Amino acid sequence: MRVPVRDTVGAGDAFCAGYLSGLLDGLPPAERLARANTLGAFAVASDGDWEGLPRRDELGLLAAAPGTAIR
């Protein structure tokens, strides 16, 4: 996954948080790593440590197909 890099601060923490949240959600290892990678990408694509990360209730939106309308 390629994203524009704005700020690398917090990328490792976001990766770990994604992996651990996947573990707590009972995801298999490959899906935990996919979530961790996605959260790391969110972290580097925004300014600050955590400001660009999705909230827990938004994690399901990460699986939405491109172009999906969310209301």
Short mmCIF file of N, CA and C in Angstrom, two decimals:
data_model
loop_
_atom_site.label_atom_id
_atom_site.label_comp_id
_atom_site.label_asym_id
_atom_site.label_seq_id
_atom_site.Cartn_x
_atom_site.Cartn_y
_atom_site.Cartn_z
N MET A 1 0.84 -1.16 0.00
CA MET A 1 0.00 0.00 0.00
C MET A 1 0.89 1.24 0.00
N ARG A 2 0.64 2.13 -0.91
CA ARG A 2 1.41 3.38 -0.97
C ARG A 2 0.53 4.53 -0.50
N VAL A 3 1.09 5.34 0.35
CA VAL A 3 0.40 6.54 0.84
C VAL A 3 1.40 7.68 0.86
N PRO A 4 0.91 8.91 0.74
CA PRO A 4 1.84 10.05 0.88
C PRO A 4 2.31 10.15 2.32
N VAL A 5 3.60 10.37 2.51
CA VAL A 5 4.16 10.46 3.86
C VAL A 5 4.23 11.93 4.26
N ARG A 6 3.50 12.28 5.33
CA ARG A 6 3.50 13.64 5.86
C ARG A 6 4.32 13.72 7.14
N ASP A 7 4.22 12.69 7.98
CA ASP A 7 4.87 12.71 9.30
C ASP A 7 5.02 11.26 9.77
N THR A 8 6.23 10.84 10.05
CA THR A 8 6.45 9.45 10.44
C THR A 8 6.29 9.19 11.93
N VAL A 9 6.11 10.25 12.72
CA VAL A 9 5.96 10.08 14.17
C VAL A 9 4.69 9.28 14.46
N GLY A 10 4.81 8.25 15.24
CA GLY A 10 3.66 7.45 15.64
C GLY A 10 3.38 6.25 14.76
N ALA A 11 4.14 6.07 13.68
CA ALA A 11 3.87 4.95 12.76
C ALA A 11 4.05 3.60 13.44
N GLY A 12 5.10 3.45 14.21
CA GLY A 12 5.33 2.17 14.90
C GLY A 12 4.28 1.90 15.96
N ASP A 13 3.90 2.94 16.69
CA ASP A 13 2.86 2.77 17.70
C ASP A 13 1.53 2.40 17.05
N ALA A 14 1.21 3.04 15.92
CA ALA A 14 -0.03 2.72 15.21
C ALA A 14 -0.01 1.29 14.69
N PHE A 15 1.15 0.85 14.19
CA PHE A 15 1.28 -0.52 13.71
C PHE A 15 1.00 -1.50 14.86
N CYS A 16 1.64 -1.26 16.00
CA CYS A 16 1.43 -2.15 17.17
C CYS A 16 -0.02 -2.12 17.63
N ALA A 17 -0.63 -0.94 17.65
CA ALA A 17 -2.03 -0.83 18.06
C ALA A 17 -2.93 -1.60 17.11
N GLY A 18 -2.66 -1.52 15.81
CA GLY A 18 -3.45 -2.27 14.84
C GLY A 18 -3.32 -3.77 15.03
N TYR A 19 -2.10 -4.21 15.27
CA TYR A 19 -1.88 -5.64 15.48
C TYR A 19 -2.58 -6.12 16.75
N LEU A 20 -2.41 -5.38 17.83
CA LEU A 20 -3.02 -5.78 19.10
C LEU A 20 -4.54 -5.71 19.06
N SER A 21 -5.10 -4.70 18.38
CA SER A 21 -6.56 -4.65 18.28
C SER A 21 -7.09 -5.82 17.47
N GLY A 22 -6.33 -6.23 16.45
CA GLY A 22 -6.71 -7.42 15.69
C GLY A 22 -6.64 -8.68 16.53
N LEU A 23 -5.64 -8.76 17.38
CA LEU A 23 -5.51 -9.91 18.29
C LEU A 23 -6.71 -9.95 19.24
N LEU A 24 -7.05 -8.81 19.80
CA LEU A 24 -8.19 -8.75 20.72
C LEU A 24 -9.52 -9.04 20.01
N ASP A 25 -9.59 -8.73 18.71
CA ASP A 25 -10.79 -9.03 17.93
C ASP A 25 -10.82 -10.47 17.43
N GLY A 26 -9.76 -11.23 17.72
CA GLY A 26 -9.71 -12.63 17.32
C GLY A 26 -9.38 -12.87 15.86
N LEU A 27 -8.74 -11.89 15.22
CA LEU A 27 -8.37 -12.05 13.81
C LEU A 27 -7.18 -13.01 13.68
N PRO A 28 -7.10 -13.72 12.56
CA PRO A 28 -5.92 -14.55 12.32
C PRO A 28 -4.70 -13.66 12.05
N PRO A 29 -3.49 -14.21 12.18
CA PRO A 29 -2.28 -13.40 12.04
C PRO A 29 -2.20 -12.56 10.77
N ALA A 30 -2.58 -13.10 9.64
CA ALA A 30 -2.48 -12.33 8.38
C ALA A 30 -3.39 -11.09 8.42
N GLU A 31 -4.57 -11.23 9.00
CA GLU A 31 -5.49 -10.09 9.09
C GLU A 31 -5.03 -9.09 10.14
N ARG A 32 -4.39 -9.57 11.20
CA ARG A 32 -3.81 -8.66 12.20
C ARG A 32 -2.73 -7.80 11.55
N LEU A 33 -1.87 -8.45 10.76
CA LEU A 33 -0.80 -7.71 10.10
C LEU A 33 -1.35 -6.73 9.07
N ALA A 34 -2.41 -7.12 8.37
CA ALA A 34 -3.03 -6.21 7.40
C ALA A 34 -3.58 -4.98 8.12
N ARG A 35 -4.25 -5.18 9.26
CA ARG A 35 -4.78 -4.04 10.02
C ARG A 35 -3.63 -3.18 10.53
N ALA A 36 -2.57 -3.82 11.03
CA ALA A 36 -1.41 -3.09 11.54
C ALA A 36 -0.79 -2.23 10.44
N ASN A 37 -0.64 -2.80 9.26
CA ASN A 37 -0.07 -2.07 8.13
C ASN A 37 -0.96 -0.89 7.75
N THR A 38 -2.26 -1.11 7.73
CA THR A 38 -3.20 -0.04 7.38
C THR A 38 -3.12 1.10 8.39
N LEU A 39 -3.10 0.77 9.68
CA LEU A 39 -3.03 1.83 10.68
C LEU A 39 -1.69 2.57 10.63
N GLY A 40 -0.62 1.85 10.34
CA GLY A 40 0.67 2.52 10.15
C GLY A 40 0.63 3.48 8.97
N ALA A 41 -0.07 3.09 7.91
CA ALA A 41 -0.21 3.96 6.74
C ALA A 41 -1.03 5.21 7.09
N PHE A 42 -2.11 5.03 7.85
CA PHE A 42 -2.89 6.19 8.29
C PHE A 42 -2.01 7.15 9.09
N ALA A 43 -1.18 6.59 9.96
CA ALA A 43 -0.34 7.42 10.83
C ALA A 43 0.63 8.28 10.03
N VAL A 44 1.28 7.71 9.03
CA VAL A 44 2.26 8.49 8.28
C VAL A 44 1.62 9.45 7.28
N ALA A 45 0.36 9.21 6.92
CA ALA A 45 -0.31 10.05 5.93
C ALA A 45 -0.93 11.31 6.55
N SER A 46 -0.83 11.46 7.86
CA SER A 46 -1.42 12.63 8.51
C SER A 46 -0.41 13.25 9.46
N ASP A 47 -0.67 14.49 9.83
CA ASP A 47 0.20 15.17 10.78
C ASP A 47 -0.09 14.69 12.20
N GLY A 48 0.94 14.52 12.99
CA GLY A 48 0.77 14.15 14.39
C GLY A 48 0.89 12.67 14.63
N ASP A 49 0.86 12.31 15.91
CA ASP A 49 1.04 10.92 16.33
C ASP A 49 -0.17 10.06 16.06
N TRP A 50 -1.36 10.57 16.31
CA TRP A 50 -2.57 9.74 16.28
C TRP A 50 -3.74 10.41 15.57
N GLU A 51 -3.59 11.66 15.19
CA GLU A 51 -4.71 12.44 14.68
C GLU A 51 -5.39 11.84 13.44
N GLY A 52 -4.66 11.13 12.61
CA GLY A 52 -5.24 10.56 11.40
C GLY A 52 -5.75 9.14 11.53
N LEU A 53 -5.61 8.55 12.72
CA LEU A 53 -6.02 7.16 12.90
C LEU A 53 -7.53 7.03 12.98
N PRO A 54 -8.06 5.93 12.45
CA PRO A 54 -9.51 5.70 12.59
C PRO A 54 -9.84 5.35 14.02
N ARG A 55 -11.08 5.71 14.43
CA ARG A 55 -11.57 5.28 15.75
C ARG A 55 -11.95 3.81 15.67
N ARG A 56 -12.10 3.20 16.81
CA ARG A 56 -12.45 1.77 16.86
C ARG A 56 -13.71 1.47 16.07
N ASP A 57 -14.72 2.34 16.20
CA ASP A 57 -15.97 2.09 15.47
C ASP A 57 -15.85 2.32 13.97
N GLU A 58 -14.72 2.87 13.51
CA GLU A 58 -14.49 3.09 12.09
C GLU A 58 -13.65 1.97 11.45
N LEU A 59 -13.13 1.05 12.24
CA LEU A 59 -12.26 0.00 11.68
C LEU A 59 -12.98 -0.83 10.62
N GLY A 60 -14.26 -1.09 10.80
CA GLY A 60 -15.01 -1.85 9.80
C GLY A 60 -15.07 -1.16 8.45
N LEU A 61 -14.96 0.16 8.44
CA LEU A 61 -15.01 0.91 7.19
C LEU A 61 -13.77 0.67 6.33
N LEU A 62 -12.69 0.19 6.96
CA LEU A 62 -11.46 -0.06 6.21
C LEU A 62 -11.64 -1.15 5.16
N ALA A 63 -12.62 -2.02 5.37
CA ALA A 63 -12.86 -3.12 4.43
C ALA A 63 -13.84 -2.73 3.31
N ALA A 64 -14.37 -1.52 3.35
CA ALA A 64 -15.31 -1.08 2.32
C ALA A 64 -14.62 -0.99 0.97
N ALA A 65 -15.32 -1.39 -0.06
CA ALA A 65 -14.76 -1.31 -1.42
C ALA A 65 -14.57 0.16 -1.82
N PRO A 66 -13.55 0.44 -2.63
CA PRO A 66 -13.36 1.82 -3.10
C PRO A 66 -14.62 2.32 -3.80
N GLY A 67 -14.99 3.56 -3.52
CA GLY A 67 -16.17 4.15 -4.13
C GLY A 67 -17.47 3.87 -3.40
N THR A 68 -17.39 3.13 -2.28
CA THR A 68 -18.58 2.81 -1.51
C THR A 68 -19.11 4.08 -0.84
N ALA A 69 -20.43 4.29 -0.93
CA ALA A 69 -21.04 5.44 -0.26
C ALA A 69 -21.36 5.03 1.18
N ILE A 70 -20.90 5.84 2.12
CA ILE A 70 -21.15 5.59 3.54
C ILE A 70 -22.07 6.71 4.04
N ARG A 71 -23.17 6.34 4.62
CA ARG A 71 -24.13 7.34 5.13
C ARG A 71 -24.31 7.16 6.60
#
